[in-house]
Amino acid sequence: MMEPIIKVDHLVKNFGKNEILKDISFEVNKGDVISIIGSSGSGKSTMLRCINMLEEKTAGEILFHGKSIDGLKRSEYRSKAVMVFQQFNLFENMTVLKNCVIGQREVLKRDKEEAKNKALHYLEKVGMLPYINAKPKQLSGGQKQRVAIARALAMDPEVILFDEPTSALDPEMVGEVLSVIRSLAGSGLTMLIVTHEMTFARDVSDRVIFMDGGVIVEDDTPDVIFGSPKMPRTREFLTRILSQ
C-alpha cells in the first residue's frame, strides 16, 4: 500500500469551549480529488485550515508523508500543500505576474527566469496570460480566483486545498472557475475541495466527504453519496440542498 500524502488522525479543534471538529480521521492519497460538503458551520473550512497550519489543532495528528506537520517548516509545508482561498488573498500592489512569481522566489528560491516562466505557463493554463500586467483591482472576481489558482500551481504543490473557491463570486463567474478546477482534476492533481456546488462535486470527485456538526458523517464515492447515501443525515442534507 502506498503511504497517503496526508493522513488526518483523530483531529479535534476547539475555539474556547466550542468544539468545532470532533475526532476527524481520513486519508488523502496521490491523485485523489476529494470534495467536502456540508452545511455552513459544519467544520469544513476549519478542517482545511488545520491541514494548512492556519489554525492550531487542539488534539490529534495531521501527517504529511507519514511525518507530523508539527515538525515541518511552515512555509515549506505550505508550498507542498497550497491553499486557494475564497477571498483570493492576492497582493493588491503587485501585478498578476508578480503575484505568481513572489512565492516561488521567496519560498522555493527559484531564480527569476525560471519563476517567471513557470508563472507564465500556469497563467496561460488558466486563461489569464493577457492580464499579466494588471493589478488585482482591475480584475473581476473570477479572474482573481484564476490568478490565485495559477499562483498555487506555480509552486508545484503535491496537494491543492480549495476553500470554497467560488463562494465569493457572482453566479456568472462561478462556471469559469469551476471549469479550471475541473480540468485540473482531470490532470491527476491531488485536491481537497470544500464546496457548495453539488453538481460539480458529483462530477469531478473520486470521493465525497459529508460533514455535519464537526464530524465526518459519510465518506464515499459520488455515486453512493448522491445516489444512495447510507446515513439519514446525508440524505436530509442533500434533499434540502438539491430542492433549493
PDB file of C-alpha atoms in Angstrom:
ATOM      1  CA  MET A   1       0.000   0.000   0.000  1.00  0.00           C
ATOM      2  CA  MET A   2       1.235   3.449  -0.882  1.00  0.00           C
ATOM      3  CA  GLU A   3       1.564   5.832   2.023  1.00  0.00           C
ATOM      4  CA  PRO A   4      -1.086   8.565   1.928  1.00  0.00           C
ATOM      5  CA  ILE A   5       0.113  12.094   1.167  1.00  0.00           C
ATOM      6  CA  ILE A   6      -1.993  13.444   4.030  1.00  0.00           C
ATOM      7  CA  LYS A   7      -3.399  11.494   6.943  1.00  0.00           C
ATOM      8  CA  VAL A   8      -5.741  13.179   9.409  1.00  0.00           C
ATOM      9  CA  ASP A   9      -5.889  11.160  12.610  1.00  0.00           C
ATOM     10  CA  HIS A  10      -8.419  11.893  15.380  1.00  0.00           C
ATOM     11  CA  LEU A  11      -8.274  15.646  14.719  1.00  0.00           C
ATOM     12  CA  VAL A  12     -10.005  17.854  17.305  1.00  0.00           C
ATOM     13  CA  LYS A  13     -10.316  21.640  17.170  1.00  0.00           C
ATOM     14  CA  ASN A  14     -11.865  23.791  19.884  1.00  0.00           C
ATOM     15  CA  PHE A  15     -12.428  27.534  19.915  1.00  0.00           C
ATOM     16  CA  GLY A  16     -12.727  28.207  23.641  1.00  0.00           C
ATOM     17  CA  LYS A  17     -15.499  25.873  24.870  1.00  0.00           C
ATOM     18  CA  ASN A  18     -16.790  25.353  21.337  1.00  0.00           C
ATOM     19  CA  GLU A  19     -15.787  22.018  19.852  1.00  0.00           C
ATOM     20  CA  ILE A  20     -15.709  22.684  16.103  1.00  0.00           C
ATOM     21  CA  LEU A  21     -14.031  19.441  14.974  1.00  0.00           C
ATOM     22  CA  LYS A  22     -14.713  16.238  16.897  1.00  0.00           C
ATOM     23  CA  ASP A  23     -12.431  13.307  16.161  1.00  0.00           C
ATOM     24  CA  ILE A  24     -11.904  13.651  12.389  1.00  0.00           C
ATOM     25  CA  SER A  25      -9.959  10.898  10.586  1.00  0.00           C
ATOM     26  CA  PHE A  26      -9.395  10.339   6.855  1.00  0.00           C
ATOM     27  CA  GLU A  27      -6.612   9.888   4.305  1.00  0.00           C
ATOM     28  CA  VAL A  28      -5.687  11.627   1.066  1.00  0.00           C
ATOM     29  CA  ASN A  29      -3.820   9.524  -1.487  1.00  0.00           C
ATOM     30  CA  LYS A  30      -1.884  10.703  -4.507  1.00  0.00           C
ATOM     31  CA  GLY A  31      -4.245  11.729  -7.312  1.00  0.00           C
ATOM     32  CA  ASP A  32      -7.358  11.832  -5.096  1.00  0.00           C
ATOM     33  CA  VAL A  33      -9.914  14.527  -5.848  1.00  0.00           C
ATOM     34  CA  ILE A  34     -11.999  14.802  -2.691  1.00  0.00           C
ATOM     35  CA  SER A  35     -14.927  17.192  -2.305  1.00  0.00           C
ATOM     36  CA  ILE A  36     -16.015  18.135   1.207  1.00  0.00           C
ATOM     37  CA  ILE A  37     -19.662  19.118   1.521  1.00  0.00           C
ATOM     38  CA  GLY A  38     -21.948  20.070   4.397  1.00  0.00           C
ATOM     39  CA  SER A  39     -23.880  22.988   5.878  1.00  0.00           C
ATOM     40  CA  SER A  40     -22.158  26.213   6.884  1.00  0.00           C
ATOM     41  CA  GLY A  41     -20.670  25.772  10.339  1.00  0.00           C
ATOM     42  CA  SER A  42     -20.122  22.020   9.974  1.00  0.00           C
ATOM     43  CA  GLY A  43     -16.332  22.435  10.308  1.00  0.00           C
ATOM     44  CA  LYS A  44     -15.258  22.040   6.659  1.00  0.00           C
ATOM     45  CA  SER A  45     -13.151  25.199   6.342  1.00  0.00           C
ATOM     46  CA  THR A  46     -11.740  24.824   9.869  1.00  0.00           C
ATOM     47  CA  MET A  47     -10.546  21.339   8.954  1.00  0.00           C
ATOM     48  CA  LEU A  48      -8.835  22.655   5.810  1.00  0.00           C
ATOM     49  CA  ARG A  49      -7.246  25.484   7.811  1.00  0.00           C
ATOM     50  CA  CYS A  50      -5.869  22.971  10.336  1.00  0.00           C
ATOM     51  CA  ILE A  51      -4.385  20.909   7.490  1.00  0.00           C
ATOM     52  CA  ASN A  52      -2.753  24.092   6.130  1.00  0.00           C
ATOM     53  CA  MET A  53      -1.460  25.121   9.601  1.00  0.00           C
ATOM     54  CA  LEU A  54      -3.569  28.284   9.582  1.00  0.00           C
ATOM     55  CA  GLU A  55      -5.332  27.018  12.702  1.00  0.00           C
ATOM     56  CA  GLU A  56      -3.685  25.247  15.594  1.00  0.00           C
ATOM     57  CA  LYS A  57      -5.277  21.877  16.224  1.00  0.00           C
ATOM     58  CA  THR A  58      -6.425  21.058  19.757  1.00  0.00           C
ATOM     59  CA  ALA A  59      -5.701  17.331  19.587  1.00  0.00           C
ATOM     60  CA  GLY A  60      -4.947  14.548  17.130  1.00  0.00           C
ATOM     61  CA  GLU A  61      -2.377  14.303  14.360  1.00  0.00           C
ATOM     62  CA  ILE A  62      -2.010  15.555  10.807  1.00  0.00           C
ATOM     63  CA  LEU A  63       0.655  13.614   8.919  1.00  0.00           C
ATOM     64  CA  PHE A  64       2.289  14.611   5.626  1.00  0.00           C
ATOM     65  CA  HIS A  65       4.039  11.601   4.044  1.00  0.00           C
ATOM     66  CA  GLY A  66       3.949   9.909   7.438  1.00  0.00           C
ATOM     67  CA  LYS A  67       5.517  12.812   9.364  1.00  0.00           C
ATOM     68  CA  SER A  68       3.637  15.064  11.778  1.00  0.00           C
ATOM     69  CA  ILE A  69       3.244  18.531  10.250  1.00  0.00           C
ATOM     70  CA  ASP A  70       4.087  19.949  13.715  1.00  0.00           C
ATOM     71  CA  GLY A  71       7.748  19.262  12.994  1.00  0.00           C
ATOM     72  CA  LEU A  72       7.757  20.760   9.483  1.00  0.00           C
ATOM     73  CA  LYS A  73       8.834  24.228   8.461  1.00  0.00           C
ATOM     74  CA  ARG A  74       5.568  26.067   7.872  1.00  0.00           C
ATOM     75  CA  SER A  75       6.461  27.900   4.645  1.00  0.00           C
ATOM     76  CA  GLU A  76       7.946  24.788   3.052  1.00  0.00           C
ATOM     77  CA  TYR A  77       4.989  22.609   4.011  1.00  0.00           C
ATOM     78  CA  ARG A  78       2.537  25.221   2.715  1.00  0.00           C
ATOM     79  CA  SER A  79       4.298  25.243  -0.632  1.00  0.00           C
ATOM     80  CA  LYS A  80       3.590  21.488  -0.851  1.00  0.00           C
ATOM     81  CA  ALA A  81       0.007  21.729   0.444  1.00  0.00           C
ATOM     82  CA  VAL A  82      -1.110  25.004  -1.117  1.00  0.00           C
ATOM     83  CA  MET A  83      -4.362  26.718  -0.179  1.00  0.00           C
ATOM     84  CA  VAL A  84      -6.653  28.595  -2.576  1.00  0.00           C
ATOM     85  CA  PHE A  85      -8.917  30.881  -0.529  1.00  0.00           C
ATOM     86  CA  GLN A  86     -12.447  32.104  -1.136  1.00  0.00           C
ATOM     87  CA  GLN A  87     -11.227  35.723  -0.954  1.00  0.00           C
ATOM     88  CA  PHE A  88      -8.266  35.156  -3.349  1.00  0.00           C
ATOM     89  CA  ASN A  89      -5.600  36.683  -0.998  1.00  0.00           C
ATOM     90  CA  LEU A  90      -3.681  38.342  -3.834  1.00  0.00           C
ATOM     91  CA  PHE A  91      -1.205  41.146  -3.184  1.00  0.00           C
ATOM     92  CA  GLU A  92      -3.119  44.240  -4.327  1.00  0.00           C
ATOM     93  CA  ASN A  93       0.041  46.288  -5.016  1.00  0.00           C
ATOM     94  CA  MET A  94       1.580  43.687  -7.356  1.00  0.00           C
ATOM     95  CA  THR A  95       0.808  42.744 -10.935  1.00  0.00           C
ATOM     96  CA  VAL A  96      -0.728  39.391 -11.792  1.00  0.00           C
ATOM     97  CA  LEU A  97       2.675  38.100 -12.906  1.00  0.00           C
ATOM     98  CA  LYS A  98       4.452  39.285  -9.756  1.00  0.00           C
ATOM     99  CA  ASN A  99       1.743  37.642  -7.620  1.00  0.00           C
ATOM    100  CA  CYS A 100       2.596  34.327  -9.259  1.00  0.00           C
ATOM    101  CA  VAL A 101       6.379  34.791  -9.035  1.00  0.00           C
ATOM    102  CA  ILE A 102       6.950  36.024  -5.486  1.00  0.00           C
ATOM    103  CA  GLY A 103       6.202  32.785  -3.600  1.00  0.00           C
ATOM    104  CA  GLN A 104       8.417  30.775  -5.927  1.00  0.00           C
ATOM    105  CA  ARG A 105      11.286  33.223  -5.395  1.00  0.00           C
ATOM    106  CA  GLU A 106      10.942  33.563  -1.636  1.00  0.00           C
ATOM    107  CA  VAL A 107       9.963  30.055  -0.582  1.00  0.00           C
ATOM    108  CA  LEU A 108      11.362  27.810  -3.310  1.00  0.00           C
ATOM    109  CA  LYS A 109      14.364  30.113  -4.022  1.00  0.00           C
ATOM    110  CA  ARG A 110      13.855  29.763  -7.773  1.00  0.00           C
ATOM    111  CA  ASP A 111      15.789  32.121  -9.996  1.00  0.00           C
ATOM    112  CA  LYS A 112      13.921  34.974 -11.635  1.00  0.00           C
ATOM    113  CA  GLU A 113      13.737  33.466 -15.120  1.00  0.00           C
ATOM    114  CA  GLU A 114      12.520  30.032 -14.001  1.00  0.00           C
ATOM    115  CA  ALA A 115       9.923  31.567 -11.675  1.00  0.00           C
ATOM    116  CA  LYS A 116       8.669  33.849 -14.429  1.00  0.00           C
ATOM    117  CA  ASN A 117       8.430  31.030 -16.997  1.00  0.00           C
ATOM    118  CA  LYS A 118       6.609  28.810 -14.522  1.00  0.00           C
ATOM    119  CA  ALA A 119       4.164  31.647 -13.712  1.00  0.00           C
ATOM    120  CA  LEU A 120       3.511  32.375 -17.408  1.00  0.00           C
ATOM    121  CA  HIS A 121       2.917  28.676 -18.102  1.00  0.00           C
ATOM    122  CA  TYR A 122       0.200  28.398 -15.452  1.00  0.00           C
ATOM    123  CA  LEU A 123      -1.333  31.810 -16.183  1.00  0.00           C
ATOM    124  CA  GLU A 124      -1.772  30.609 -19.754  1.00  0.00           C
ATOM    125  CA  LYS A 125      -3.297  27.377 -18.465  1.00  0.00           C
ATOM    126  CA  VAL A 126      -5.996  29.266 -16.538  1.00  0.00           C
ATOM    127  CA  GLY A 127      -6.594  31.747 -19.369  1.00  0.00           C
ATOM    128  CA  MET A 128      -5.017  34.784 -17.652  1.00  0.00           C
ATOM    129  CA  LEU A 129      -1.987  35.403 -19.885  1.00  0.00           C
ATOM    130  CA  PRO A 130      -3.444  38.634 -21.377  1.00  0.00           C
ATOM    131  CA  TYR A 131      -3.652  40.140 -17.874  1.00  0.00           C
ATOM    132  CA  ILE A 132      -0.106  39.647 -16.584  1.00  0.00           C
ATOM    133  CA  ASN A 133       0.492  43.376 -16.104  1.00  0.00           C
ATOM    134  CA  ALA A 134      -2.868  44.080 -14.476  1.00  0.00           C
ATOM    135  CA  LYS A 135      -3.273  44.692 -10.757  1.00  0.00           C
ATOM    136  CA  PRO A 136      -5.923  42.685  -8.856  1.00  0.00           C
ATOM    137  CA  LYS A 137      -8.262  45.694  -8.553  1.00  0.00           C
ATOM    138  CA  GLN A 138      -8.578  45.738 -12.359  1.00  0.00           C
ATOM    139  CA  LEU A 139      -9.827  42.146 -12.434  1.00  0.00           C
ATOM    140  CA  SER A 140     -13.213  40.514 -11.885  1.00  0.00           C
ATOM    141  CA  GLY A 141     -13.648  38.041  -9.023  1.00  0.00           C
ATOM    142  CA  GLY A 142     -13.461  35.085 -11.392  1.00  0.00           C
ATOM    143  CA  GLN A 143     -10.243  36.412 -12.910  1.00  0.00           C
ATOM    144  CA  LYS A 144      -8.714  36.953  -9.469  1.00  0.00           C
ATOM    145  CA  GLN A 145      -9.547  33.402  -8.476  1.00  0.00           C
ATOM    146  CA  ARG A 146      -7.968  32.058 -11.653  1.00  0.00           C
ATOM    147  CA  VAL A 147      -4.792  34.025 -10.851  1.00  0.00           C
ATOM    148  CA  ALA A 148      -4.850  32.560  -7.320  1.00  0.00           C
ATOM    149  CA  ILE A 149      -5.087  29.065  -8.826  1.00  0.00           C
ATOM    150  CA  ALA A 150      -2.173  29.783 -11.215  1.00  0.00           C
ATOM    151  CA  ARG A 151      -0.154  31.074  -8.265  1.00  0.00           C
ATOM    152  CA  ALA A 152      -0.849  27.841  -6.354  1.00  0.00           C
ATOM    153  CA  LEU A 153       0.093  25.666  -9.344  1.00  0.00           C
ATOM    154  CA  ALA A 154       3.353  27.567  -9.894  1.00  0.00           C
ATOM    155  CA  MET A 155       4.590  26.248  -6.538  1.00  0.00           C
ATOM    156  CA  ASP A 156       4.437  22.669  -7.935  1.00  0.00           C
ATOM    157  CA  PRO A 157       2.402  21.538  -4.921  1.00  0.00           C
ATOM    158  CA  GLU A 158       1.618  17.947  -4.066  1.00  0.00           C
ATOM    159  CA  VAL A 159      -1.867  18.859  -2.852  1.00  0.00           C
ATOM    160  CA  ILE A 160      -4.104  21.857  -3.513  1.00  0.00           C
ATOM    161  CA  LEU A 161      -6.638  22.750  -0.826  1.00  0.00           C
ATOM    162  CA  PHE A 162      -9.577  24.761  -2.163  1.00  0.00           C
ATOM    163  CA  ASP A 163     -11.611  26.566   0.495  1.00  0.00           C
ATOM    164  CA  GLU A 164     -14.970  27.327  -1.153  1.00  0.00           C
ATOM    165  CA  PRO A 165     -13.237  28.746  -4.235  1.00  0.00           C
ATOM    166  CA  THR A 166     -16.476  30.052  -5.771  1.00  0.00           C
ATOM    167  CA  SER A 167     -18.401  31.337  -2.755  1.00  0.00           C
ATOM    168  CA  ALA A 168     -17.225  34.969  -3.132  1.00  0.00           C
ATOM    169  CA  LEU A 169     -18.032  35.069  -6.855  1.00  0.00           C
ATOM    170  CA  ASP A 170     -21.017  36.392  -8.772  1.00  0.00           C
ATOM    171  CA  PRO A 171     -23.060  33.492 -10.165  1.00  0.00           C
ATOM    172  CA  GLU A 172     -21.938  34.090 -13.776  1.00  0.00           C
ATOM    173  CA  MET A 173     -18.279  33.801 -12.750  1.00  0.00           C
ATOM    174  CA  VAL A 174     -18.656  30.525 -10.868  1.00  0.00           C
ATOM    175  CA  GLY A 175     -18.590  28.491 -14.077  1.00  0.00           C
ATOM    176  CA  GLU A 176     -15.263  29.857 -15.321  1.00  0.00           C
ATOM    177  CA  VAL A 177     -13.504  28.961 -12.063  1.00  0.00           C
ATOM    178  CA  LEU A 178     -15.135  25.544 -11.805  1.00  0.00           C
ATOM    179  CA  SER A 179     -14.086  24.722 -15.363  1.00  0.00           C
ATOM    180  CA  VAL A 180     -10.446  25.479 -14.470  1.00  0.00           C
ATOM    181  CA  ILE A 181     -10.670  23.227 -11.387  1.00  0.00           C
ATOM    182  CA  ARG A 182     -12.439  20.578 -13.455  1.00  0.00           C
ATOM    183  CA  SER A 183      -9.558  20.500 -15.958  1.00  0.00           C
ATOM    184  CA  LEU A 184      -7.041  20.240 -13.085  1.00  0.00           C
ATOM    185  CA  ALA A 185      -8.988  17.305 -11.663  1.00  0.00           C
ATOM    186  CA  GLY A 186      -8.532  15.546 -14.986  1.00  0.00           C
ATOM    187  CA  SER A 187      -4.775  16.130 -14.910  1.00  0.00           C
ATOM    188  CA  GLY A 188      -4.047  13.863 -11.922  1.00  0.00           C
ATOM    189  CA  LEU A 189      -3.518  16.619  -9.353  1.00  0.00           C
ATOM    190  CA  THR A 190      -4.354  15.773  -5.748  1.00  0.00           C
ATOM    191  CA  MET A 191      -7.082  18.100  -4.484  1.00  0.00           C
ATOM    192  CA  LEU A 192      -9.263  18.690  -1.441  1.00  0.00           C
ATOM    193  CA  ILE A 193     -12.193  20.938  -2.312  1.00  0.00           C
ATOM    194  CA  VAL A 194     -14.618  22.446   0.194  1.00  0.00           C
ATOM    195  CA  THR A 195     -17.584  23.375  -1.993  1.00  0.00           C
ATOM    196  CA  HIS A 196     -21.304  24.184  -2.070  1.00  0.00           C
ATOM    197  CA  GLU A 197     -21.522  23.237  -5.754  1.00  0.00           C
ATOM    198  CA  MET A 198     -23.129  19.804  -5.612  1.00  0.00           C
ATOM    199  CA  THR A 199     -23.197  19.011  -9.335  1.00  0.00           C
ATOM    200  CA  PHE A 200     -19.533  19.928  -9.577  1.00  0.00           C
ATOM    201  CA  ALA A 201     -18.686  17.766  -6.523  1.00  0.00           C
ATOM    202  CA  ARG A 202     -20.556  14.830  -8.051  1.00  0.00           C
ATOM    203  CA  ASP A 203     -18.843  15.234 -11.435  1.00  0.00           C
ATOM    204  CA  VAL A 204     -15.181  15.792 -10.507  1.00  0.00           C
ATOM    205  CA  SER A 205     -14.618  13.847  -7.289  1.00  0.00           C
ATOM    206  CA  ASP A 206     -13.258  10.387  -6.627  1.00  0.00           C
ATOM    207  CA  ARG A 207     -14.619  10.704  -3.106  1.00  0.00           C
ATOM    208  CA  VAL A 208     -17.083  12.953  -1.346  1.00  0.00           C
ATOM    209  CA  ILE A 209     -16.904  13.630   2.388  1.00  0.00           C
ATOM    210  CA  PHE A 210     -20.089  14.852   4.041  1.00  0.00           C
ATOM    211  CA  MET A 211     -19.508  16.720   7.315  1.00  0.00           C
ATOM    212  CA  ASP A 212     -22.095  17.736   9.865  1.00  0.00           C
ATOM    213  CA  GLY A 213     -21.677  19.123  13.376  1.00  0.00           C
ATOM    214  CA  GLY A 214     -17.883  18.754  13.345  1.00  0.00           C
ATOM    215  CA  VAL A 215     -17.786  15.072  12.367  1.00  0.00           C
ATOM    216  CA  ILE A 216     -17.426  13.129   9.132  1.00  0.00           C
ATOM    217  CA  VAL A 217     -20.847  11.550   8.690  1.00  0.00           C
ATOM    218  CA  GLU A 218     -20.084   9.788   5.428  1.00  0.00           C
ATOM    219  CA  ASP A 219     -17.042   9.359   3.166  1.00  0.00           C
ATOM    220  CA  ASP A 220     -17.734   7.504  -0.076  1.00  0.00           C
ATOM    221  CA  THR A 221     -17.855   7.676  -3.868  1.00  0.00           C
ATOM    222  CA  PRO A 222     -20.032  10.366  -5.505  1.00  0.00           C
ATOM    223  CA  ASP A 223     -22.356   7.617  -6.752  1.00  0.00           C
ATOM    224  CA  VAL A 224     -23.059   6.444  -3.216  1.00  0.00           C
ATOM    225  CA  ILE A 225     -23.228   9.906  -1.603  1.00  0.00           C
ATOM    226  CA  PHE A 226     -25.510  11.431  -4.236  1.00  0.00           C
ATOM    227  CA  GLY A 227     -27.262   8.272  -5.404  1.00  0.00           C
ATOM    228  CA  SER A 228     -27.870   6.176  -2.289  1.00  0.00           C
ATOM    229  CA  PRO A 229     -26.367   7.739   0.854  1.00  0.00           C
ATOM    230  CA  LYS A 230     -26.215   5.349   3.797  1.00  0.00           C
ATOM    231  CA  MET A 231     -26.729   7.900   6.570  1.00  0.00           C
ATOM    232  CA  PRO A 232     -30.030   9.693   7.272  1.00  0.00           C
ATOM    233  CA  ARG A 233     -28.175  12.969   7.923  1.00  0.00           C
ATOM    234  CA  THR A 234     -26.574  12.846   4.475  1.00  0.00           C
ATOM    235  CA  ARG A 235     -29.957  12.185   2.881  1.00  0.00           C
ATOM    236  CA  GLU A 236     -31.579  15.078   4.767  1.00  0.00           C
ATOM    237  CA  PHE A 237     -28.823  17.499   3.783  1.00  0.00           C
ATOM    238  CA  LEU A 238     -28.895  16.571   0.094  1.00  0.00           C
ATOM    239  CA  THR A 239     -32.683  16.589  -0.100  1.00  0.00           C
ATOM    240  CA  ARG A 240     -32.675  20.104   1.363  1.00  0.00           C
ATOM    241  CA  ILE A 241     -29.819  21.411  -0.821  1.00  0.00           C
ATOM    242  CA  LEU A 242     -30.932  19.854  -4.098  1.00  0.00           C
ATOM    243  CA  SER A 243     -34.507  21.041  -3.731  1.00  0.00           C
ATOM    244  CA  GLN A 244     -33.480  24.699  -3.434  1.00  0.00           C
TER     245      GLN A 244
END
